[in-house]
Short mmCIF file of C-alpha atoms and ligand atoms in Angstrom, two decimals:
data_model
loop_
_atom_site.label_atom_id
_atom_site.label_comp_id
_atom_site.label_asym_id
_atom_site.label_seq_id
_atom_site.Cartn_x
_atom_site.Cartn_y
_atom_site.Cartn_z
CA UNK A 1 -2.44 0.86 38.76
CA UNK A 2 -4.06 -0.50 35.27
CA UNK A 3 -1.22 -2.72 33.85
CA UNK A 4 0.25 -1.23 30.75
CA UNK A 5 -1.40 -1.26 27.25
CA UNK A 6 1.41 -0.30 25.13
CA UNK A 7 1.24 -3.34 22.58
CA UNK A 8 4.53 -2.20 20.26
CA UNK A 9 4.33 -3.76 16.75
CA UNK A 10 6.86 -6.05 17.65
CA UNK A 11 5.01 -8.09 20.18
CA UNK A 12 2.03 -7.74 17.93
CA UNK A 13 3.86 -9.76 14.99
CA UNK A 14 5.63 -12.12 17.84
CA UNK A 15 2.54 -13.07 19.02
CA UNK A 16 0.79 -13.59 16.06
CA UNK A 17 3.39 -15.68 14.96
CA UNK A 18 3.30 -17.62 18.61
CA UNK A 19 0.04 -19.34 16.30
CA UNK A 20 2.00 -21.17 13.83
CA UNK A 21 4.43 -23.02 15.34
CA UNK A 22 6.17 -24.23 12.98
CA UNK A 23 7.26 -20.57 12.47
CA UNK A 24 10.81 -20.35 11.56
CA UNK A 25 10.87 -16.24 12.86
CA UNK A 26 11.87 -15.15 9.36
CA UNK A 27 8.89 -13.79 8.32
CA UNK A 28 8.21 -12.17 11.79
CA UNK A 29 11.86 -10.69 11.43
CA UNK A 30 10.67 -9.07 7.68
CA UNK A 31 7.56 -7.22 8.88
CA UNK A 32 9.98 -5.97 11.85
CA UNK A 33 12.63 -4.69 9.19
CA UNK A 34 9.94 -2.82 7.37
CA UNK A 35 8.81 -1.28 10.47
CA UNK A 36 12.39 0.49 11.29
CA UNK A 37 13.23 1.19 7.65
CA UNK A 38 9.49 2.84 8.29
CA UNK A 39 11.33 5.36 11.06
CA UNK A 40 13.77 6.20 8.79
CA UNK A 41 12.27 7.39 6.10
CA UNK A 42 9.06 8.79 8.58
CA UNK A 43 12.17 11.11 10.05
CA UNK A 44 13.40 11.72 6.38
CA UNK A 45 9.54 12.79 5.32
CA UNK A 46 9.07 14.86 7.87
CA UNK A 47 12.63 16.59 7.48
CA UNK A 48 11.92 17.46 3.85
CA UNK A 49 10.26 20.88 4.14
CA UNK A 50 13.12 21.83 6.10
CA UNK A 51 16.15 19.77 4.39
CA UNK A 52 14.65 20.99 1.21
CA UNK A 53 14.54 24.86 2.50
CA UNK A 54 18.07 24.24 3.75
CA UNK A 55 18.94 22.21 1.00
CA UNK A 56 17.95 25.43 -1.47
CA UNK A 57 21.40 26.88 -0.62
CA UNK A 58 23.16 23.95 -2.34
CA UNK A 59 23.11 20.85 -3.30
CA UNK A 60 24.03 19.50 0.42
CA UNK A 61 21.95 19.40 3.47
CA UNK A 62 22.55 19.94 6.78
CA UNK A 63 24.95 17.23 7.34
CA UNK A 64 26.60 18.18 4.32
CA UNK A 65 24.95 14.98 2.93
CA UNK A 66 23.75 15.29 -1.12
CA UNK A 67 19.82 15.91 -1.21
CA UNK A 68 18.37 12.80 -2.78
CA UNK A 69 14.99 12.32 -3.86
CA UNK A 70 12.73 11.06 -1.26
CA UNK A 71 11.65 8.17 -3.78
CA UNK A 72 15.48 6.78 -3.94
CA UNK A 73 16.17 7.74 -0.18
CA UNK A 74 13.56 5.50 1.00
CA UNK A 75 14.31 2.96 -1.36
CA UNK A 76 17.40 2.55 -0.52
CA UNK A 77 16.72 2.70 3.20
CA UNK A 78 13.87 -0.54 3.13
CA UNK A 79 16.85 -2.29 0.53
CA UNK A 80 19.63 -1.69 3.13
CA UNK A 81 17.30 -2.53 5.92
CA UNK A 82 17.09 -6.06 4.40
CA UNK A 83 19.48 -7.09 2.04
CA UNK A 84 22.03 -8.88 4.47
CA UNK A 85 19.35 -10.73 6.84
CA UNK A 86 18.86 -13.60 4.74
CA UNK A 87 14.98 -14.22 4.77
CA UNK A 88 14.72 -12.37 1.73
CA UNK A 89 15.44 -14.16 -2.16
CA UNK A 90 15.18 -10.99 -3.85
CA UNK A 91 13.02 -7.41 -3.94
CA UNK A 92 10.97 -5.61 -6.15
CA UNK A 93 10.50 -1.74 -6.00
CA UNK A 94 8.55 1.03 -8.38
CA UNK A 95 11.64 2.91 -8.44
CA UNK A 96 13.69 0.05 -10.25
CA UNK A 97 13.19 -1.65 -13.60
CA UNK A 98 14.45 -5.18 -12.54
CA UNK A 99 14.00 -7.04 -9.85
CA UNK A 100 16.62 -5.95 -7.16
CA UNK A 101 18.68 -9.41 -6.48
CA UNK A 102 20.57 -9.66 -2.86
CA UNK A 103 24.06 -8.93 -2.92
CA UNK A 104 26.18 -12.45 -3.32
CA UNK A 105 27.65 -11.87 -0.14
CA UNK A 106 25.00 -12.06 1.83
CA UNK A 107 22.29 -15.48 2.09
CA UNK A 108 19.14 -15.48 0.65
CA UNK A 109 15.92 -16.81 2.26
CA UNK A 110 12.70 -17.27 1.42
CA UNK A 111 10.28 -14.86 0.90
CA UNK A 112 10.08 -12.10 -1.88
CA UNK A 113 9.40 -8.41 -0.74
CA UNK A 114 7.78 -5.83 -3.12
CA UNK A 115 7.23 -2.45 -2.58
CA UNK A 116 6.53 0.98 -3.56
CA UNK A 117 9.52 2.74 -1.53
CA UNK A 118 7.66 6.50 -1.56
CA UNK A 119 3.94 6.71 -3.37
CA UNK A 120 2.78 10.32 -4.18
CA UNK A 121 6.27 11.73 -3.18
CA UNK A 122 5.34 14.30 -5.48
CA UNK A 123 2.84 15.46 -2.97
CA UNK A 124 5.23 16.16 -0.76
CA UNK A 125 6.35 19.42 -1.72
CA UNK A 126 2.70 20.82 -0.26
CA UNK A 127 2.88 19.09 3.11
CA UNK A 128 0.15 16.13 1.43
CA UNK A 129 0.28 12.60 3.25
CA UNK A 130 2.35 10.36 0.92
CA UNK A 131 3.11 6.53 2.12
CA UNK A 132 4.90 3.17 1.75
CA UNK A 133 3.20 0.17 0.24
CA UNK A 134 4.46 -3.59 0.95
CA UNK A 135 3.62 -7.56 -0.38
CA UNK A 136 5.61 -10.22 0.90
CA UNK A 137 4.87 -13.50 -1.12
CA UNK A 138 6.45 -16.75 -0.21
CA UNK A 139 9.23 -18.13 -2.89
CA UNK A 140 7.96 -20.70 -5.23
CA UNK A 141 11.37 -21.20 -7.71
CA UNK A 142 13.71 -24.11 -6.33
CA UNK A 143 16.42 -21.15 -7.03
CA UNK A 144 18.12 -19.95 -3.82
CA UNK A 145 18.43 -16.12 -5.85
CA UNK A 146 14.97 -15.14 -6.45
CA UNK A 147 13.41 -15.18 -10.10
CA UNK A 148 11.14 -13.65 -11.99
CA UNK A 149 8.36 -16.23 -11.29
CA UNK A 150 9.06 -15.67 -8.04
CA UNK A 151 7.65 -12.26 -7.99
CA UNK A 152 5.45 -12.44 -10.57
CA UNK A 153 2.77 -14.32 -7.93
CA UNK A 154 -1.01 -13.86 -8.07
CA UNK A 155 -1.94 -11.48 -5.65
CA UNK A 156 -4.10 -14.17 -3.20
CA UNK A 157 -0.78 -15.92 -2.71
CA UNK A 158 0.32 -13.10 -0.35
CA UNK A 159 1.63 -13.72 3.16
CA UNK A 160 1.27 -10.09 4.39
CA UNK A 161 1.24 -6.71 2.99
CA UNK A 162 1.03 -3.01 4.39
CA UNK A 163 1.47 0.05 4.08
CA UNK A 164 2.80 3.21 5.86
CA UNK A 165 1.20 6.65 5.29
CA UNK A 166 3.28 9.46 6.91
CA UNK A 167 0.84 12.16 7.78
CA UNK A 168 0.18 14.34 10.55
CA UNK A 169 1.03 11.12 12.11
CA UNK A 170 3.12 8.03 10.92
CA UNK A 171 0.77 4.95 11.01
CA UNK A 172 2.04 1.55 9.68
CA UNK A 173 -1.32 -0.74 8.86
CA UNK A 174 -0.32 -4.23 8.07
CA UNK A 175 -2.41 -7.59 7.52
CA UNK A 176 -0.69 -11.79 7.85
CA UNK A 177 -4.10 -12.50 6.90
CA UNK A 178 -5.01 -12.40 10.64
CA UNK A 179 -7.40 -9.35 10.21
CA UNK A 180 -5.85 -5.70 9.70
CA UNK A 181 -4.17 -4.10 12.51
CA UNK A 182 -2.98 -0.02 12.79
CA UNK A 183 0.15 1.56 14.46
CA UNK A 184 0.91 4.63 15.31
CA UNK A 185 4.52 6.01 15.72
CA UNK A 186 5.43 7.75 19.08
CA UNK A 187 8.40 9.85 17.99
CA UNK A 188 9.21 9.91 21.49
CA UNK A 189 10.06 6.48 22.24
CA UNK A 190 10.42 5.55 18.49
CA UNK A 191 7.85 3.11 18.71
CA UNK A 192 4.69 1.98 16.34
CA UNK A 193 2.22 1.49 19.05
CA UNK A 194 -1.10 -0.43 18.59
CA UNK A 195 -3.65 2.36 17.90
CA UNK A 196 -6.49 0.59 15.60
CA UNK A 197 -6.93 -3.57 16.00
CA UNK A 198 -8.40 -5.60 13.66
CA UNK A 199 -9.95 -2.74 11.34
CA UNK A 200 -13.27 -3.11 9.61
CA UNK A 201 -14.31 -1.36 6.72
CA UNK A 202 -17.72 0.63 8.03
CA UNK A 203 -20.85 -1.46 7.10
CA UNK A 204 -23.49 -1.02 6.00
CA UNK A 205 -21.05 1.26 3.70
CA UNK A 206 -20.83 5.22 3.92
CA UNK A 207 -21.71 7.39 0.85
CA UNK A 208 -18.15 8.41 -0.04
CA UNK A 209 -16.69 8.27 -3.33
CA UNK A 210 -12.92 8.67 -4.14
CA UNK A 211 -11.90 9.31 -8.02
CA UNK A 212 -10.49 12.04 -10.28
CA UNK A 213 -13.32 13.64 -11.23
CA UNK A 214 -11.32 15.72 -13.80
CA UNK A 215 -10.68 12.64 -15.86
CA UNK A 216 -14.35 12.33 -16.35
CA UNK A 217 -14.77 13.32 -20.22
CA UNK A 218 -11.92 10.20 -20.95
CA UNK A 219 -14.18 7.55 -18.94
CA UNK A 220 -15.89 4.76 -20.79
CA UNK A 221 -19.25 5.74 -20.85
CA UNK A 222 -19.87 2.84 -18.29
CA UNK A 223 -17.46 4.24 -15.97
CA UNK A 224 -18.82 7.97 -16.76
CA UNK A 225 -22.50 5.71 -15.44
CA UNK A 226 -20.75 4.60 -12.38
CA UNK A 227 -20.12 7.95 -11.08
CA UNK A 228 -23.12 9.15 -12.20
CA UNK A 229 -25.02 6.67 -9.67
CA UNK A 230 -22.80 7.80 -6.90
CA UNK A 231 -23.17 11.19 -7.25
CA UNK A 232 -27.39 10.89 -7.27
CA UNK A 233 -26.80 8.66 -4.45
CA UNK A 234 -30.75 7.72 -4.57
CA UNK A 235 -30.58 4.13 -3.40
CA UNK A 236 -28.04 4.61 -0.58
CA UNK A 237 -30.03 7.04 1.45
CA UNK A 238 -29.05 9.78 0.19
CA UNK A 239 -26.20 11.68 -1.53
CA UNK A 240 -22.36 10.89 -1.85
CA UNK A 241 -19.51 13.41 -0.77
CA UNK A 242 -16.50 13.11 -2.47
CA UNK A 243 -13.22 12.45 -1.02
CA UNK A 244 -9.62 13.20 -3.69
CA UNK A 245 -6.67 13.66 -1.99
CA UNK A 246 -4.35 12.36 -4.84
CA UNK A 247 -2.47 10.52 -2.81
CA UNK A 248 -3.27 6.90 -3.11
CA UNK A 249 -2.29 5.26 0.48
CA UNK A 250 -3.64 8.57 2.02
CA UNK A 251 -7.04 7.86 0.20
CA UNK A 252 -6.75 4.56 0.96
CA UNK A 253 -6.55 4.69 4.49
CA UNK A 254 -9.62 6.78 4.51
CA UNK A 255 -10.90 4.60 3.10
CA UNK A 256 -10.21 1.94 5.02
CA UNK A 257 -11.57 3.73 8.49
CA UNK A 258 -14.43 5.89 7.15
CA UNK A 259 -15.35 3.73 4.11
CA UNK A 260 -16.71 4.04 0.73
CA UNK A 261 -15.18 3.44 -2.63
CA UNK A 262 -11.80 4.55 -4.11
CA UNK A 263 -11.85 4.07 -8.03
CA UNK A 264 -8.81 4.68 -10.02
CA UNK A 265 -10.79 3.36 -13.86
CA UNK A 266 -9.14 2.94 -16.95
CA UNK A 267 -9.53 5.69 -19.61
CA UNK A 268 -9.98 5.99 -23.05
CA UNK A 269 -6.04 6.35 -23.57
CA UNK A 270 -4.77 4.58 -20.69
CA UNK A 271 -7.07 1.67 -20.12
CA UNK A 272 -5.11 -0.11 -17.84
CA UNK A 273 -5.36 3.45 -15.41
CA UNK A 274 -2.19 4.02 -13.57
CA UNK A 275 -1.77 2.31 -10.72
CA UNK A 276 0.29 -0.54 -10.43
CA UNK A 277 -1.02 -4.23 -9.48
CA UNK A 278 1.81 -5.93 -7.75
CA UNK A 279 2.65 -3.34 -4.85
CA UNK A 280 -0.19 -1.12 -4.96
CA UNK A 281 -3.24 -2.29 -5.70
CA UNK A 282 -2.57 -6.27 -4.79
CA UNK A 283 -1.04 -5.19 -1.29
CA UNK A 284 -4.15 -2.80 -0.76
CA UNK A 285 -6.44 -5.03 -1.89
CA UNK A 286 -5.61 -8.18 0.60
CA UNK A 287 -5.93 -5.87 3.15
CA UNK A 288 -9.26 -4.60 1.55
CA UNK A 289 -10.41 -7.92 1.74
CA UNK A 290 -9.25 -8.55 5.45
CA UNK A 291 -11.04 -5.81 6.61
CA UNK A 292 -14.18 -6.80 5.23
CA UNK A 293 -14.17 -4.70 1.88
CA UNK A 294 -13.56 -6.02 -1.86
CA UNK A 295 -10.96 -4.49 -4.41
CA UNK A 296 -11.75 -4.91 -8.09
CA UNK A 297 -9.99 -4.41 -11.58
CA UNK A 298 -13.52 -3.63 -12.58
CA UNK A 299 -13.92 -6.84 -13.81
CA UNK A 300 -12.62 -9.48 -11.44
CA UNK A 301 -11.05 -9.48 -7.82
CA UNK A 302 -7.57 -7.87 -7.67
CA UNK A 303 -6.31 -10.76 -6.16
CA UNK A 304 -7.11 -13.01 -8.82
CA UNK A 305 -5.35 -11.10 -11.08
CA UNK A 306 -2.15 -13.12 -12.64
CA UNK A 307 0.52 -10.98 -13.03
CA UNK A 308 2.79 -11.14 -16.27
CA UNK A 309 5.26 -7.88 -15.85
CA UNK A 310 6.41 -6.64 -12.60
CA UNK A 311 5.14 -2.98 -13.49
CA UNK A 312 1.77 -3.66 -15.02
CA UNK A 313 -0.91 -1.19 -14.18
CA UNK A 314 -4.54 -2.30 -13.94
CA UNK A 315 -7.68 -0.31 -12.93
CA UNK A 316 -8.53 -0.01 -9.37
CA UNK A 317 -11.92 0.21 -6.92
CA UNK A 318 -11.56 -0.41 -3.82
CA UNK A 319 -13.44 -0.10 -0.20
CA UNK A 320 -16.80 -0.76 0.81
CA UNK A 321 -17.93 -4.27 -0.52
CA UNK A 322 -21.47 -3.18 -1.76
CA UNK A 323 -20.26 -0.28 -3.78
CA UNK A 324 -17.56 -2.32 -5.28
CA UNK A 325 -20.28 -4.91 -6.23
CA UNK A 326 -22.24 -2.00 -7.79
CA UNK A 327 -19.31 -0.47 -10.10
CA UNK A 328 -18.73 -3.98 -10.94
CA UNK A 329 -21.70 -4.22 -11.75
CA UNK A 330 -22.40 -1.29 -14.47
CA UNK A 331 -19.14 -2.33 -15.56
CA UNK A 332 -19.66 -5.43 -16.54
CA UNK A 333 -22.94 -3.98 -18.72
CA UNK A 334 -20.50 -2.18 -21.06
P1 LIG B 401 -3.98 11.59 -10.52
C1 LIG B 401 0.45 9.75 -6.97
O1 LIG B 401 1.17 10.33 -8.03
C2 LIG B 401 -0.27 8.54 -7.54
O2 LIG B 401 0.63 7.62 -8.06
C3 LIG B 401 -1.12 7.90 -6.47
O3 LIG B 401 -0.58 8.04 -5.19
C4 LIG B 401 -2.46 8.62 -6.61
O4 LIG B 401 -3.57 7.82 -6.22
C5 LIG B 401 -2.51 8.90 -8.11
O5 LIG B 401 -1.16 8.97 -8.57
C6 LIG B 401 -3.18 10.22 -8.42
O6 LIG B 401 -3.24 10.33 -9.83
O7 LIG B 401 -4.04 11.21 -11.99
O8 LIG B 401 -5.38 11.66 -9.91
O9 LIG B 401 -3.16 12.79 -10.21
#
């Protein structure tokens, strides 16, 4: 009988960290955390339609529990999952203002986690893919309580970062700078399973283009150029299709496996755009660049990018490296 295949994410991250030995476990043990606080709120996600139909006939669920919001629900579960292990100095999340410290009682370690707990929860509501976004950065403050300069690290400083997208399957894609590796949940044994190893970005690139389209008449008239030369199409072989779900990890992971170019721009009253650099666009972008793609403010590499508030937005194209080179390029024209 063929010996089993079932890699579980767990081995996966033991035995990558089997490479460094000097590896203390701690950072093997954070990546681990994230991946059950990822089966929590996966179970949550994919209980909403039906808590929330429950739900309607009060303000209590099923178990009698108050209906949160899926934002502070899985916030609180990727907190709780890690704020008593002690490898973590403190945590940043999109849902909270400050920087979320770990509780006195418990140690601190060494690492910093950032996240966006639930990205395009509003999406939800309609059965769209929404997803969790991750960056782990090493402390650099000689505080044992994490600081603000502790978090507020240049994104090509990052030890990992992933992200979970909870579609018509849960899939948790994460890179240690070791290539980008894919895993699929198995409800039935609870279990991410290895389902897509070291993930490449298509090349030579495929003529997809990912934007809001809508938002058109408030481009620069660079960026209005940009998607102008996708949509003729000429010099890639032919035209572009475009790709919008409005969801930014599910249009990322498409990304990611059928390639092309996600562009979030800058407009004329928001020219920073509206994603946000330190855990979504940095994250995505390392693995961007680990799976052979490039991610771009427009201007320079996301990762290069040094951050100077733990919110800041920033412009975003990302995917295939040779269409990122080309926006960059018009770009850069003015
Ligand atoms: P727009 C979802 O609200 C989100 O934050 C991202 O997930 C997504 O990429 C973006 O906003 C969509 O924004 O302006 O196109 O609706």
């Amino acid at each position: 009988m063929e010996g089993t295949s079932i890699v579980t994410i767990e081995r996966h991250i033991i035995e990558a960290e089997r490479k460094y030995p000097e590896a203390s476990g701690a950072f093997s043990n954070i990546l681990t955390d994230m991946a059950l606080a990822a089966k929590v709120i996966s179970r949550q996600v994919n209980m909403a339609g039906l808590v929330d139909i429950l739900g309607r006939v009060g303000r209590s669920n099923v178990q009698g529990e108050a209906v949160q919001k899926l934002d502070v629900f899985a916030q609180d579960v990727i907190y709780q999952a890690m704020d008593h292990t002690g490898h973590l100095c403190c945590m940043v999340s999109e849902e909270q203002e400050d920087l979320m410290p770990i509780p006195e009682v418990f140690p601190a370690g060494d690492y910093v986690l950032l996240f966006d707990p639930l990205d395009g929860s509003s999406n939800i509501d309609v059965n769209v893919s929404i997803g969790t976004i991750f960056s782990i950065h090493r402390k650099i403050s000689g505080e044992t309580r994490g600081t603000l300069d502790d978090c507020l690290q240049v994104g090509r400083k990052q030890l990992a970062a992933g992200y979970v997208v909870y579609g018509s399957s849960t899939m948790l894609v994460y890179t240690t700078g070791q290539g980008v590796h894919g895993f699929t949940l198995d409800p039935s044994i609870g279990e991410f399973l290895l389902s897509h190893e070291n993930i490449q970005i298509p090349n030579p690139a495929t003529r997809y283009y990912s934007a809001n389209e809508a938002r058109y008449p408030h481009w620069e008239p660079a960026m209005q150029r940009v998607l102008d030369r996708f949509r003729a199409g000429e010099e890639w072989g032919g035209a572009f299709s475009a790709r919008y779900i409005g969801s930014l990890v599910a249009d990322f992971h498409r990304t990611l496996l059928r390639g092309g170019i996600f562009m979030y721009p800058g407009d004329r009253s928001n020219p920073n755009g509206k994603l946000r650099l330190l855990y979504e666009s940095s994250p995505l972008a390392f693995i961007a660049e680990q799976a052979g793609g490039r991610a771009s403010t427009g201007t320079e590499d996301i990762l290069d990018v040094v951050p100077t508030s733990l919110h800041q937005r920033t412009p975003l194209f990302l995917g295939s490296t040779e269409f990122v080179d080309e926006a960059e390029r018009i770009l850069k024209q003015g």
